[in-house]
Amino acid sequence: MSDRHVVLGAGPVGTHLARLLVARGSEVVLVSRRGVGVPGATAAALDAADTDGLTALTEGAVALYNCVNPADYTQWQSVWPPIARSLRTVAERTGAVLAVTGCLYPYGPVPDGVMREGMPDAATDAKGVLRASMWAELADAHRAGTLRAVEVRASDYVGTGVGPNGHVTRVLPAARAGRTAWVVDAADVPHSFTDVLDEARALIAVVDDPSTWGRVWHAPTNPPVTLRRAIGDVLEAAGLPPVPVRVIPRVVTRAGGLVVPMMRELNALSYQRTQHYEIDSTRSQETLRLAPTPWEEVCRRTAL
């Protein structure tokens, strides 16, 4: 029986996932545009929208993992649709389980700020609607029996290798140097942070359990903390003193959104930072028998 897995995307989730699969003895192909590899995995350079090329790589595989993460929000409307079509076609052609690295955007703002498994997707912003439609199409195809799919959603990433796109890791270079950490929108609102390692662990768990397919699951995630505390805890884990954490004035971000497209996209998601924002992973933890990495260890991993 095949134990071949194709991981698409060599960002933090994809590389963690590939390493975990290699460590358990699986055959792994790590696909990215640059052909980035990890020890023990076969590296392949390929565009995710290359349907025929990806089909050839995925033939005979147990699963195809979508760990693609376009960092530039301004490009999502043009970048995501061809990738989504390609992956859907590859899953239909090959029979590999399509496991998707999801986000919380499809839910949109929720009344109490707590996103629970099984709740409907109700986003109204363009990025949330786009990601919700991508899953809806896969779920419909799964129910119709044309492919097998499952999605694991996570909150903002922390952990090893997250880089400058994370809320916490973005300010770490300045904070490490003892300078003020300037954050967007809010510093003292409870917010969930998911370790990229826990997202990878959950993706493997759902692929291994056919009873989970066709549904959305949440990566194991610790209770929410404020951004101010998260920054302080990561600095403490690195043996560094705390630094001032200050919020960029809203008038500045609003003005920036008038001329800077990326700031405009961030402003559309300001509810994620100004309101209680919590992912409830209770059902996933019980069903998948996974627990989040302890917060202290998460902070140590983020500080690396």
PDB file of N, CA and C in Angstrom, residues 76-86 88 130 134:
ATOM      1  N   TRP A  76      -4.642  38.036  -3.988  1.00  0.00           N
ATOM      2  CA  TRP A  76      -5.440  36.839  -3.738  1.00  0.00           C
ATOM      3  C   TRP A  76      -6.486  36.569  -4.810  1.00  0.00           C
ATOM      4  N   GLN A  77      -7.183  37.603  -5.265  1.00  0.00           N
ATOM      5  CA  GLN A  77      -8.277  37.401  -6.209  1.00  0.00           C
ATOM      6  C   GLN A  77      -7.795  36.870  -7.551  1.00  0.00           C
ATOM      7  N   SER A  78      -6.531  37.102  -7.873  1.00  0.00           N
ATOM      8  CA  SER A  78      -5.988  36.581  -9.135  1.00  0.00           C
ATOM      9  C   SER A  78      -5.194  35.297  -8.934  1.00  0.00           C
ATOM     10  N   VAL A  79      -4.562  35.143  -7.764  1.00  0.00           N
ATOM     11  CA  VAL A  79      -3.683  33.994  -7.525  1.00  0.00           C
ATOM     12  C   VAL A  79      -4.450  32.748  -7.092  1.00  0.00           C
ATOM     13  N   TRP A  80      -5.421  32.912  -6.164  1.00  0.00           N
ATOM     14  CA  TRP A  80      -6.064  31.733  -5.587  1.00  0.00           C
ATOM     15  C   TRP A  80      -6.952  30.930  -6.551  1.00  0.00           C
ATOM     16  N   PRO A  81      -7.811  31.554  -7.363  1.00  0.00           N
ATOM     17  CA  PRO A  81      -8.726  30.748  -8.196  1.00  0.00           C
ATOM     18  C   PRO A  81      -8.045  29.715  -9.084  1.00  0.00           C
ATOM     19  N   PRO A  82      -6.974  30.066  -9.817  1.00  0.00           N
ATOM     20  CA  PRO A  82      -6.348  29.017 -10.650  1.00  0.00           C
ATOM     21  C   PRO A  82      -5.697  27.912  -9.823  1.00  0.00           C
ATOM     22  N   ILE A  83      -5.167  28.254  -8.648  1.00  0.00           N
ATOM     23  CA  ILE A  83      -4.590  27.224  -7.777  1.00  0.00           C
ATOM     24  C   ILE A  83      -5.688  26.293  -7.275  1.00  0.00           C
ATOM     25  N   ALA A  84      -6.805  26.883  -6.838  1.00  0.00           N
ATOM     26  CA  ALA A  84      -7.915  26.075  -6.330  1.00  0.00           C
ATOM     27  C   ALA A  84      -8.450  25.136  -7.402  1.00  0.00           C
ATOM     28  N   ARG A  85      -8.591  25.643  -8.624  1.00  0.00           N
ATOM     29  CA  ARG A  85      -9.076  24.794  -9.729  1.00  0.00           C
ATOM     30  C   ARG A  85      -8.096  23.654 -10.000  1.00  0.00           C
ATOM     31  N   SER A  86      -6.824  23.987  -9.993  1.00  0.00           N
ATOM     32  CA  SER A  86      -5.803  22.987 -10.270  1.00  0.00           C
ATOM     33  C   SER A  86      -5.833  21.868  -9.237  1.00  0.00           C
ATOM     34  N   ARG A  88      -8.237  21.006  -7.209  1.00  0.00           N
ATOM     35  CA  ARG A  88      -9.494  20.261  -7.275  1.00  0.00           C
ATOM     36  C   ARG A  88      -9.427  19.226  -8.406  1.00  0.00           C
ATOM     37  N   LEU A 130     -13.769  34.660  -0.593  1.00  0.00           N
ATOM     38  CA  LEU A 130     -12.974  33.837  -1.499  1.00  0.00           C
ATOM     39  C   LEU A 130     -12.590  32.519  -0.853  1.00  0.00           C
ATOM     40  N   MET A 134     -13.868  28.634  -1.770  1.00  0.00           N
ATOM     41  CA  MET A 134     -12.939  27.556  -2.112  1.00  0.00           C
ATOM     42  C   MET A 134     -13.288  26.287  -1.350  1.00  0.00           C
TER      43      MET A 134
END
